[in-house]
PDB file of C-alpha atoms and ligand atoms in Angstrom:
ATOM      1  CA  MET A  27       0.000   0.000   0.000  1.00  0.00           C
ATOM      2  CA  LYS A  28       1.226   3.523  -0.727  1.00  0.00           C
ATOM      3  CA  PHE A  29       1.912   5.765   2.272  1.00  0.00           C
ATOM      4  CA  ASP A  30      -0.702   8.287   1.063  1.00  0.00           C
ATOM      5  CA  GLU A  31      -3.367   5.578   0.969  1.00  0.00           C
ATOM      6  CA  LEU A  32      -3.132   4.970   4.735  1.00  0.00           C
ATOM      7  CA  THR A  33      -5.476   6.785   7.137  1.00  0.00           C
ATOM      8  CA  LYS A  34      -4.166  10.152   8.353  1.00  0.00           C
ATOM      9  CA  GLU A  35      -3.971   8.714  11.873  1.00  0.00           C
ATOM     10  CA  LEU A  36      -1.785   5.824  10.761  1.00  0.00           C
ATOM     11  CA  GLN A  37       0.395   8.129   8.660  1.00  0.00           C
ATOM     12  CA  GLN A  38       0.994  10.354  11.685  1.00  0.00           C
ATOM     13  CA  TRP A  39       1.854   7.384  13.891  1.00  0.00           C
ATOM     14  CA  ILE A  40       4.426   6.131  11.342  1.00  0.00           C
ATOM     15  CA  VAL A  41       5.939   9.621  10.909  1.00  0.00           C
ATOM     16  CA  SER A  42       6.463   9.937  14.685  1.00  0.00           C
ATOM     17  CA  ALA A  43       7.814   6.409  15.103  1.00  0.00           C
ATOM     18  CA  VAL A  44      10.340   6.782  12.273  1.00  0.00           C
ATOM     19  CA  ARG A  45      11.443  10.278  13.289  1.00  0.00           C
ATOM     20  CA  GLU A  46      11.913   9.174  16.900  1.00  0.00           C
ATOM     21  CA  GLY A  47      14.398   6.647  15.517  1.00  0.00           C
ATOM     22  CA  HIS A  48      12.603   3.385  16.357  1.00  0.00           C
ATOM     23  CA  PRO A  49      14.005   0.492  14.281  1.00  0.00           C
ATOM     24  CA  ARG A  50      12.000  -0.443  11.160  1.00  0.00           C
ATOM     25  CA  ASP A  51      11.264  -3.961  12.421  1.00  0.00           C
ATOM     26  CA  THR A  52       9.983  -2.697  15.790  1.00  0.00           C
ATOM     27  CA  ILE A  53       7.658  -0.291  13.970  1.00  0.00           C
ATOM     28  CA  LEU A  54       6.349  -3.082  11.722  1.00  0.00           C
ATOM     29  CA  GLN A  55       5.850  -5.395  14.723  1.00  0.00           C
ATOM     30  CA  SER A  56       3.856  -2.709  16.589  1.00  0.00           C
ATOM     31  CA  LEU A  57       1.676  -2.119  13.539  1.00  0.00           C
ATOM     32  CA  LYS A  58       1.069  -5.867  13.339  1.00  0.00           C
ATOM     33  CA  ASP A  59       0.300  -6.100  17.069  1.00  0.00           C
ATOM     34  CA  TYR A  60      -2.377  -3.433  16.665  1.00  0.00           C
ATOM     35  CA  GLY A  61      -3.924  -5.075  13.618  1.00  0.00           C
ATOM     36  CA  HIS A  62      -2.393  -2.887  10.935  1.00  0.00           C
ATOM     37  CA  ALA A  63      -0.104  -5.434   9.270  1.00  0.00           C
ATOM     38  CA  GLU A  64      -1.719  -5.278   5.858  1.00  0.00           C
ATOM     39  CA  GLY A  65       0.106  -3.075   3.378  1.00  0.00           C
ATOM     40  CA  THR A  66       1.985  -1.118   6.013  1.00  0.00           C
ATOM     41  CA  THR A  67       5.448  -2.621   5.296  1.00  0.00           C
ATOM     42  CA  GLU A  68       5.572  -0.903   1.892  1.00  0.00           C
ATOM     43  CA  ALA A  69       4.244   2.345   3.376  1.00  0.00           C
ATOM     44  CA  VAL A  70       6.844   2.380   6.192  1.00  0.00           C
ATOM     45  CA  ASP A  71       9.672   1.626   3.732  1.00  0.00           C
ATOM     46  CA  GLU A  72       8.408   4.341   1.389  1.00  0.00           C
ATOM     47  CA  TYR A  73       8.432   6.908   4.210  1.00  0.00           C
ATOM     48  CA  ILE A  74      11.913   5.870   5.441  1.00  0.00           C
ATOM     49  CA  GLU A  75      13.302   6.149   1.883  1.00  0.00           C
ATOM     50  CA  LYS A  76      11.661   9.559   1.420  1.00  0.00           C
ATOM     51  CA  LEU A  77      13.272  10.885   4.625  1.00  0.00           C
ATOM     52  CA  LYS A  78      16.692   9.532   3.606  1.00  0.00           C
ATOM     53  CA  ALA A  79      16.373  11.142   0.158  1.00  0.00           C
ATOM     54  CA  GLN A  80      15.706  14.455   1.916  1.00  0.00           C
ATOM     55  CA  GLY A  81      18.978  14.109   3.776  1.00  0.00           C
ATOM     56  CA  HIS A  82      17.698  12.915   7.159  1.00  0.00           C
ATOM     57  CA  VAL A  83      19.850  10.423   8.996  1.00  0.00           C
ATOM     58  CA  ILE A  84      17.760   7.816  10.774  1.00  0.00           C
ATOM     59  CA  ARG A  85      19.572   6.627  13.855  1.00  0.00           C
ATOM     60  CA  PRO A  86      18.541   4.019  16.371  1.00  0.00           C
ATOM     61  CA  SER A  87      16.393   5.200  19.243  1.00  0.00           C
ATOM     62  CA  SER A  88      18.548   6.138  22.122  1.00  0.00           C
ATOM     63  CA  THR A  89      16.856   6.635  25.411  1.00  0.00           C
ATOM     64  CA  SER A  90      19.083   3.978  26.928  1.00  0.00           C
ATOM     65  CA  VAL A  91      22.226   5.492  25.364  1.00  0.00           C
ATOM     66  CA  LEU A  92      21.427   8.889  26.841  1.00  0.00           C
ATOM     67  CA  ALA A  93      20.587   7.392  30.207  1.00  0.00           C
ATOM     68  CA  SER A  94      24.061   5.860  30.446  1.00  0.00           C
ATOM     69  CA  ILE A  95      25.985   9.041  29.652  1.00  0.00           C
ATOM     70  CA  PRO A  96      28.280   9.905  32.599  1.00  0.00           C
ATOM     71  CA  ALA A  97      27.901  13.303  34.278  1.00  0.00           C
ATOM     72  CA  THR A  98      31.628  13.865  34.025  1.00  0.00           C
ATOM     73  CA  GLN A  99      34.038  12.711  31.360  1.00  0.00           C
ATOM     74  CA  THR A 100      37.690  12.472  32.295  1.00  0.00           C
ATOM     75  CA  THR A 101      40.505  13.324  29.911  1.00  0.00           C
ATOM     76  CA  SER A 102      44.236  13.094  30.641  1.00  0.00           C
ATOM     77  CA  ASP A 103      44.374  16.703  31.858  1.00  0.00           C
ATOM     78  CA  ARG A 104      40.838  17.808  32.731  1.00  0.00           C
ATOM     79  CA  ASP A 105      37.413  16.641  33.948  1.00  0.00           C
ATOM     80  CA  VAL A 106      34.670  17.856  31.638  1.00  0.00           C
ATOM     81  CA  GLN A 107      30.987  18.060  32.623  1.00  0.00           C
ATOM     82  CA  ILE A 108      28.178  16.897  30.359  1.00  0.00           C
ATOM     83  CA  LEU A 109      25.369  19.412  30.703  1.00  0.00           C
ATOM     84  CA  MET A 110      22.938  18.419  27.956  1.00  0.00           C
ATOM     85  CA  ALA A 111      22.589  15.673  25.366  1.00  0.00           C
ATOM     86  CA  LEU A 112      20.291  15.179  22.410  1.00  0.00           C
ATOM     87  CA  ASN A 113      20.474  12.059  20.355  1.00  0.00           C
ATOM     88  CA  ASN A 114      19.091  12.800  16.936  1.00  0.00           C
ATOM     89  CA  PRO A 115      20.948  14.698  15.662  1.00  0.00           C
ATOM     90  CA  ARG A 116      23.682  14.156  18.204  1.00  0.00           C
ATOM     91  CA  VAL A 117      24.176  17.361  20.210  1.00  0.00           C
ATOM     92  CA  ILE A 118      26.186  17.473  23.445  1.00  0.00           C
ATOM     93  CA  LEU A 119      26.863  20.493  25.622  1.00  0.00           C
ATOM     94  CA  PHE A 120      30.072  20.214  27.650  1.00  0.00           C
ATOM     95  CA  GLY A 121      30.693  22.328  30.726  1.00  0.00           C
ATOM     96  CA  ASP A 122      34.112  23.565  31.777  1.00  0.00           C
ATOM     97  CA  LEU A 123      35.921  22.112  28.777  1.00  0.00           C
ATOM     98  CA  LEU A 124      38.338  25.054  28.749  1.00  0.00           C
ATOM     99  CA  SER A 125      39.621  26.923  31.787  1.00  0.00           C
ATOM    100  CA  HIS A 126      38.988  30.680  31.899  1.00  0.00           C
ATOM    101  CA  GLU A 127      42.742  31.225  31.509  1.00  0.00           C
ATOM    102  CA  GLU A 128      42.773  29.109  28.325  1.00  0.00           C
ATOM    103  CA  CYS A 129      39.830  31.119  26.926  1.00  0.00           C
ATOM    104  CA  ASP A 130      41.581  34.428  27.661  1.00  0.00           C
ATOM    105  CA  GLU A 131      44.834  33.200  26.139  1.00  0.00           C
ATOM    106  CA  LEU A 132      43.121  32.078  22.902  1.00  0.00           C
ATOM    107  CA  ILE A 133      41.456  35.486  22.574  1.00  0.00           C
ATOM    108  CA  GLU A 134      44.699  37.392  23.223  1.00  0.00           C
ATOM    109  CA  LEU A 135      46.736  35.280  20.779  1.00  0.00           C
ATOM    110  CA  SER A 136      44.194  35.729  17.994  1.00  0.00           C
ATOM    111  CA  LYS A 137      43.668  39.486  18.243  1.00  0.00           C
ATOM    112  CA  ALA A 138      46.569  40.406  15.952  1.00  0.00           C
ATOM    113  CA  ARG A 139      45.477  37.917  13.286  1.00  0.00           C
ATOM    114  CA  LEU A 140      41.776  38.682  12.855  1.00  0.00           C
ATOM    115  CA  THR A 141      40.443  39.146   9.324  1.00  0.00           C
ATOM    116  CA  PRO A 142      36.831  39.189   8.019  1.00  0.00           C
ATOM    117  CA  SER A 143      35.286  35.687   7.956  1.00  0.00           C
ATOM    118  CA  THR A 144      34.490  34.041   4.628  1.00  0.00           C
ATOM    119  CA  VAL A 145      32.219  31.246   3.403  1.00  0.00           C
ATOM    120  CA  VAL A 146      32.976  28.653   0.723  1.00  0.00           C
ATOM    121  CA  ASN A 147      31.149  29.415  -2.527  1.00  0.00           C
ATOM    122  CA  PRO A 148      29.623  26.012  -3.446  1.00  0.00           C
ATOM    123  CA  THR A 149      29.728  26.793  -7.178  1.00  0.00           C
ATOM    124  CA  THR A 150      33.250  28.155  -7.571  1.00  0.00           C
ATOM    125  CA  GLY A 151      35.032  26.832  -4.450  1.00  0.00           C
ATOM    126  CA  THR A 152      36.325  30.326  -3.649  1.00  0.00           C
ATOM    127  CA  TYR A 153      36.267  31.767  -0.104  1.00  0.00           C
ATOM    128  CA  ASP A 154      33.996  34.818  -0.263  1.00  0.00           C
ATOM    129  CA  GLN A 155      33.033  37.499   2.232  1.00  0.00           C
ATOM    130  CA  GLU A 156      29.234  37.389   2.564  1.00  0.00           C
ATOM    131  CA  ALA A 157      26.542  39.192   4.566  1.00  0.00           C
ATOM    132  CA  VAL A 158      25.438  35.816   6.004  1.00  0.00           C
ATOM    133  CA  ARG A 159      28.629  35.720   8.108  1.00  0.00           C
ATOM    134  CA  THR A 160      29.785  38.976   9.642  1.00  0.00           C
ATOM    135  CA  SER A 161      32.340  37.823  12.202  1.00  0.00           C
ATOM    136  CA  TYR A 162      36.133  38.201  12.167  1.00  0.00           C
ATOM    137  CA  GLY A 163      38.317  35.132  12.379  1.00  0.00           C
ATOM    138  CA  ALA A 164      41.838  33.778  12.912  1.00  0.00           C
ATOM    139  CA  PHE A 165      43.273  30.286  12.420  1.00  0.00           C
ATOM    140  CA  PHE A 166      45.781  28.365  14.524  1.00  0.00           C
ATOM    141  CA  LYS A 167      47.699  25.653  12.707  1.00  0.00           C
ATOM    142  CA  ARG A 168      47.261  22.171  14.173  1.00  0.00           C
ATOM    143  CA  GLY A 169      49.712  21.804  17.070  1.00  0.00           C
ATOM    144  CA  GLU A 170      50.940  25.384  16.557  1.00  0.00           C
ATOM    145  CA  ASN A 171      51.781  25.997  20.222  1.00  0.00           C
ATOM    146  CA  LYS A 172      51.514  24.262  23.613  1.00  0.00           C
ATOM    147  CA  LEU A 173      48.047  25.655  24.303  1.00  0.00           C
ATOM    148  CA  ILE A 174      46.645  24.478  20.957  1.00  0.00           C
ATOM    149  CA  GLN A 175      48.308  21.063  21.410  1.00  0.00           C
ATOM    150  CA  ARG A 176      46.742  20.694  24.861  1.00  0.00           C
ATOM    151  CA  ILE A 177      43.250  21.618  23.637  1.00  0.00           C
ATOM    152  CA  GLU A 178      43.486  19.402  20.552  1.00  0.00           C
ATOM    153  CA  THR A 179      44.546  16.427  22.686  1.00  0.00           C
ATOM    154  CA  ARG A 180      41.681  17.053  25.114  1.00  0.00           C
ATOM    155  CA  LEU A 181      39.094  17.268  22.327  1.00  0.00           C
ATOM    156  CA  SER A 182      40.460  14.151  20.688  1.00  0.00           C
ATOM    157  CA  GLU A 183      40.182  12.167  23.935  1.00  0.00           C
ATOM    158  CA  LEU A 184      36.705  13.508  24.657  1.00  0.00           C
ATOM    159  CA  ILE A 185      35.215  12.829  21.237  1.00  0.00           C
ATOM    160  CA  GLY A 186      37.333   9.781  20.394  1.00  0.00           C
ATOM    161  CA  CYS A 187      38.523  11.306  17.132  1.00  0.00           C
ATOM    162  CA  PRO A 188      42.166  11.233  15.947  1.00  0.00           C
ATOM    163  CA  ILE A 189      43.840  14.673  16.114  1.00  0.00           C
ATOM    164  CA  ASN A 190      44.741  14.528  12.428  1.00  0.00           C
ATOM    165  CA  HIS A 191      41.063  14.330  11.442  1.00  0.00           C
ATOM    166  CA  GLY A 192      40.575  17.850  12.816  1.00  0.00           C
ATOM    167  CA  GLU A 193      40.790  21.052  10.830  1.00  0.00           C
ATOM    168  CA  PRO A 194      42.837  23.856  12.385  1.00  0.00           C
ATOM    169  CA  ILE A 195      41.116  25.640  15.285  1.00  0.00           C
ATOM    170  CA  GLN A 196      39.416  28.827  14.149  1.00  0.00           C
ATOM    171  CA  ILE A 197      38.780  31.732  16.535  1.00  0.00           C
ATOM    172  CA  LEU A 198      35.744  33.877  15.727  1.00  0.00           C
ATOM    173  CA  ASN A 199      34.875  37.297  17.086  1.00  0.00           C
ATOM    174  CA  TYR A 200      31.372  38.773  16.739  1.00  0.00           C
ATOM    175  CA  ALA A 201      30.830  42.500  17.404  1.00  0.00           C
ATOM    176  CA  PRO A 202      27.337  43.757  18.350  1.00  0.00           C
ATOM    177  CA  GLY A 203      24.975  42.969  15.443  1.00  0.00           C
ATOM    178  CA  ALA A 204      27.329  40.377  13.926  1.00  0.00           C
ATOM    179  CA  GLU A 205      25.918  36.929  13.182  1.00  0.00           C
ATOM    180  CA  TYR A 206      26.259  33.731  11.178  1.00  0.00           C
ATOM    181  CA  LYS A 207      22.951  32.965   9.494  1.00  0.00           C
ATOM    182  CA  PRO A 208      21.667  29.346   9.687  1.00  0.00           C
ATOM    183  CA  HIS A 209      23.646  26.943   7.523  1.00  0.00           C
ATOM    184  CA  VAL A 210      25.037  23.416   7.560  1.00  0.00           C
ATOM    185  CA  ASP A 211      28.735  22.785   8.221  1.00  0.00           C
ATOM    186  CA  TYR A 212      28.998  19.821   5.819  1.00  0.00           C
ATOM    187  CA  PHE A 213      29.771  20.238   2.124  1.00  0.00           C
ATOM    188  CA  ASP A 214      27.148  19.225  -0.426  1.00  0.00           C
ATOM    189  CA  PRO A 215      29.022  16.694  -2.622  1.00  0.00           C
ATOM    190  CA  LYS A 216      26.761  17.554  -5.591  1.00  0.00           C
ATOM    191  CA  GLN A 217      28.090  21.129  -5.725  1.00  0.00           C
ATOM    192  CA  PRO A 218      31.108  21.517  -8.056  1.00  0.00           C
ATOM    193  CA  GLY A 219      32.790  24.110  -5.821  1.00  0.00           C
ATOM    194  CA  ASN A 220      33.033  21.594  -2.967  1.00  0.00           C
ATOM    195  CA  THR A 221      35.108  18.946  -4.781  1.00  0.00           C
ATOM    196  CA  LYS A 222      38.480  20.385  -3.765  1.00  0.00           C
ATOM    197  CA  ILE A 223      37.565  20.949  -0.129  1.00  0.00           C
ATOM    198  CA  LEU A 224      36.107  17.407   0.130  1.00  0.00           C
ATOM    199  CA  ALA A 225      39.359  15.958  -1.243  1.00  0.00           C
ATOM    200  CA  MET A 226      41.206  17.298   1.836  1.00  0.00           C
ATOM    201  CA  GLY A 227      40.067  14.624   4.304  1.00  0.00           C
ATOM    202  CA  GLY A 228      36.562  13.764   3.140  1.00  0.00           C
ATOM    203  CA  GLN A 229      33.299  15.036   4.527  1.00  0.00           C
ATOM    204  CA  ARG A 230      33.033  17.033   7.748  1.00  0.00           C
ATOM    205  CA  TYR A 231      31.054  14.969  10.235  1.00  0.00           C
ATOM    206  CA  ALA A 232      31.012  17.076  13.390  1.00  0.00           C
ATOM    207  CA  THR A 233      31.645  20.540  14.811  1.00  0.00           C
ATOM    208  CA  ILE A 234      32.877  21.614  18.220  1.00  0.00           C
ATOM    209  CA  ILE A 235      32.177  25.222  19.215  1.00  0.00           C
ATOM    210  CA  MET A 236      34.062  26.380  22.321  1.00  0.00           C
ATOM    211  CA  TYR A 237      32.669  29.503  23.982  1.00  0.00           C
ATOM    212  CA  LEU A 238      35.468  31.831  25.093  1.00  0.00           C
ATOM    213  CA  ASN A 239      33.426  34.504  26.877  1.00  0.00           C
ATOM    214  CA  ASP A 240      30.002  35.219  28.380  1.00  0.00           C
ATOM    215  CA  VAL A 241      27.805  37.342  26.112  1.00  0.00           C
ATOM    216  CA  ALA A 242      25.556  39.891  27.836  1.00  0.00           C
ATOM    217  CA  ALA A 243      22.682  39.386  25.331  1.00  0.00           C
ATOM    218  CA  GLY A 244      22.228  37.476  22.062  1.00  0.00           C
ATOM    219  CA  GLY A 245      24.891  35.415  20.299  1.00  0.00           C
ATOM    220  CA  SER A 246      23.347  32.014  20.997  1.00  0.00           C
ATOM    221  CA  THR A 247      23.987  29.064  18.701  1.00  0.00           C
ATOM    222  CA  VAL A 248      20.556  28.239  17.285  1.00  0.00           C
ATOM    223  CA  PHE A 249      19.216  25.037  15.713  1.00  0.00           C
ATOM    224  CA  PRO A 250      16.036  26.156  13.919  1.00  0.00           C
ATOM    225  CA  HIS A 251      14.901  22.623  12.993  1.00  0.00           C
ATOM    226  CA  LEU A 252      15.238  21.499  16.602  1.00  0.00           C
ATOM    227  CA  GLY A 253      13.897  24.581  18.384  1.00  0.00           C
ATOM    228  CA  LEU A 254      17.143  24.629  20.339  1.00  0.00           C
ATOM    229  CA  ASP A 255      19.234  27.601  21.487  1.00  0.00           C
ATOM    230  CA  ILE A 256      22.590  27.218  23.217  1.00  0.00           C
ATOM    231  CA  LEU A 257      23.727  30.268  25.168  1.00  0.00           C
ATOM    232  CA  PRO A 258      27.441  31.127  25.168  1.00  0.00           C
ATOM    233  CA  ARG A 259      29.097  30.498  28.545  1.00  0.00           C
ATOM    234  CA  LYS A 260      32.815  30.944  29.001  1.00  0.00           C
ATOM    235  CA  GLY A 261      34.569  27.544  28.984  1.00  0.00           C
ATOM    236  CA  ASN A 262      31.549  25.537  27.764  1.00  0.00           C
ATOM    237  CA  ALA A 263      31.626  23.739  24.418  1.00  0.00           C
ATOM    238  CA  LEU A 264      29.017  22.436  22.027  1.00  0.00           C
ATOM    239  CA  PHE A 265      29.509  19.253  19.998  1.00  0.00           C
ATOM    240  CA  PHE A 266      27.143  18.258  17.203  1.00  0.00           C
ATOM    241  CA  SER A 267      27.420  15.716  14.385  1.00  0.00           C
ATOM    242  CA  TYR A 268      25.724  15.438  11.034  1.00  0.00           C
ATOM    243  CA  ALA A 269      27.349  12.873   8.743  1.00  0.00           C
ATOM    244  CA  ASN A 270      28.437   9.251   8.743  1.00  0.00           C
ATOM    245  CA  GLU A 271      30.889   7.169   6.731  1.00  0.00           C
ATOM    246  CA  HIS A 272      28.102   6.170   4.297  1.00  0.00           C
ATOM    247  CA  GLY A 273      27.730   9.786   3.220  1.00  0.00           C
ATOM    248  CA  ASP A 274      24.341  10.308   4.924  1.00  0.00           C
ATOM    249  CA  LEU A 275      23.967  13.983   5.838  1.00  0.00           C
ATOM    250  CA  ASP A 276      21.549  15.407   8.394  1.00  0.00           C
ATOM    251  CA  VAL A 277      19.821  18.693   7.495  1.00  0.00           C
ATOM    252  CA  ASN A 278      18.429  18.831  11.029  1.00  0.00           C
ATOM    253  CA  SER A 279      21.918  19.920  12.103  1.00  0.00           C
ATOM    254  CA  THR A 280      21.250  23.312  10.450  1.00  0.00           C
ATOM    255  CA  HIS A 281      22.464  25.923  12.917  1.00  0.00           C
ATOM    256  CA  GLY A 282      23.440  29.570  13.117  1.00  0.00           C
ATOM    257  CA  GLY A 283      25.073  32.124  15.361  1.00  0.00           C
ATOM    258  CA  SER A 284      22.314  34.573  16.298  1.00  0.00           C
ATOM    259  CA  PRO A 285      23.136  38.301  16.314  1.00  0.00           C
ATOM    260  CA  VAL A 286      25.009  39.623  19.334  1.00  0.00           C
ATOM    261  CA  HIS A 287      22.839  42.243  21.052  1.00  0.00           C
ATOM    262  CA  GLU A 288      25.102  43.400  23.828  1.00  0.00           C
ATOM    263  CA  GLY A 289      28.795  42.909  24.391  1.00  0.00           C
ATOM    264  CA  GLU A 290      30.832  40.805  21.982  1.00  0.00           C
ATOM    265  CA  LYS A 291      31.196  37.091  21.374  1.00  0.00           C
ATOM    266  CA  TRP A 292      34.355  34.980  21.066  1.00  0.00           C
ATOM    267  CA  ILE A 293      34.349  31.322  20.094  1.00  0.00           C
ATOM    268  CA  ALA A 294      36.856  28.717  18.934  1.00  0.00           C
ATOM    269  CA  THR A 295      35.598  26.230  16.339  1.00  0.00           C
ATOM    270  CA  LYS A 296      37.034  22.821  15.463  1.00  0.00           C
ATOM    271  CA  TRP A 297      35.538  20.926  12.519  1.00  0.00           C
ATOM    272  CA  LEU A 298      36.143  17.179  12.249  1.00  0.00           C
ATOM    273  CA  ARG A 299      36.592  15.194   9.032  1.00  0.00           C
ATOM    274  CA  ILE A 300      35.859  11.542   8.315  1.00  0.00           C
ATOM    275  CA  GLY A 301      39.502  11.064   7.195  1.00  0.00           C
ATOM    276  CA  ASN A 302      42.894  12.745   7.731  1.00  0.00           C
ATOM    277  CA  TYR A 303      42.613  16.484   7.117  1.00  0.00           C
ATOM    278  CA  THR A 304      45.288  17.453   4.627  1.00  0.00           C
ATOM    279  CA  GLY A 305      44.343  21.079   3.946  1.00  0.00           C
ATOM    280  CA  PRO A 306      46.056  24.272   5.082  1.00  0.00           C
TER     281      PRO A 306
HETATM  282  O1  PD2 B 429      29.046  31.347  16.504  1.00  0.00           O
HETATM  283  C1  PD2 B 429      28.315  30.376  16.466  1.00  0.00           C
HETATM  284  O2  PD2 B 429      27.596  30.110  17.431  1.00  0.00           O
HETATM  285  C2  PD2 B 429      28.325  29.557  15.249  1.00  0.00           C
HETATM  286  C3  PD2 B 429      27.138  29.281  14.654  1.00  0.00           C
HETATM  287  C4  PD2 B 429      27.138  28.516  13.517  1.00  0.00           C
HETATM  288  C5  PD2 B 429      29.481  29.062  14.675  1.00  0.00           C
HETATM  289  C6  PD2 B 429      29.389  28.278  13.545  1.00  0.00           C
HETATM  290  N1  PD2 B 429      28.239  27.994  12.973  1.00  0.00           N
HETATM  291  C7  PD2 B 429      30.572  27.683  12.912  1.00  0.00           C
HETATM  292  O3  PD2 B 429      31.682  28.087  13.280  1.00  0.00           O
HETATM  293  O4  PD2 B 429      30.394  26.806  12.042  1.00  0.00           O
HETATM  294 ZN1   ZN B 430      28.430  26.371  11.499  1.00  0.00          ZN
END
C-alpha cells in the first residue's frame, strides 16, 4: 500500500515512530500487534526512503544510550561536565571544557590575526566574504603551540577522534549585530565548488564550538529545525554531528550564530573530518 493511501492517523503514527528513531522492524511489529499489518510494510519503507532522500539520517532510538551518559568525562588533563545531550541529531553540551585562563589566552593570541570571515562558494570553491557571516576570524595551525596542542589532545580524547582528522582551530569574534545565518557545516558533494575541499580529508562529520566569553545578550547558537538555542558560557563547548561514513547527511543539524545584542562574542571552532585532514 502507498503511504498516502493509509489513514491520516496511521500516517501520523508512522511519521512519529520513524522520526523518533525506532528500528524499522519494531515499527512493523507494533503495527502488526495493533492489527495494521496489511500493506503497512511498503508504506513504512516508502516513508523511510523519502526521509533519507531528503537528507535525514535515521539513527537508532537512544533513550538507553542517553541514560548511560556519565555526568563527568575524564581526559588526561581535565574533567569535563556533560550538561545536555540530544540524540538525533547528536548534540552534546560540555561544561568547563576550557579553563577561563585558556579562553583568555586564545582570545589574546588571535587578536593580531583577525580578518573578516568568509564562506565557501559552493559553485566556484572560492572563499567569499558574505553578509550571512559577519564575524572576524583567525586560524591556529594544528599543534601550533603548547596551548593548541593541549586543547586538541583534550578534544580528541573527549570525542574519540584522531587529532589529524581535525581542521585547524578557528577563533571567531562577533561585534554587536554580527551573526552567522543558519547553515550546515557539511559540504554538499553535488556542488562543483566543494570537490576540492572534500578531497582534503573527506566530509566534515562534526563541529565543536568552544565559547570563550560570556555574552551579555544574544549570540546564541541556534538550531532552527530542533527549536534549540545554546547560550554562550565561558569555557563551555558544544559538539554536534551530522554525517556518517556512508555519506548520509543530516539537514536537522542546520544551525546559526544569532546576532550579538550586547557585548561581543568569542568562540573557537574545530571541525572534524571523516579522514585525515590534509588542507592548510
Ligand atoms: O558562533 C556560532 O555560534 C556559530 C554558529 C554557527 C558558529 C558556527 N556555525 C561555525 O563556526 O560553524
Ligand atoms: Zn556552522
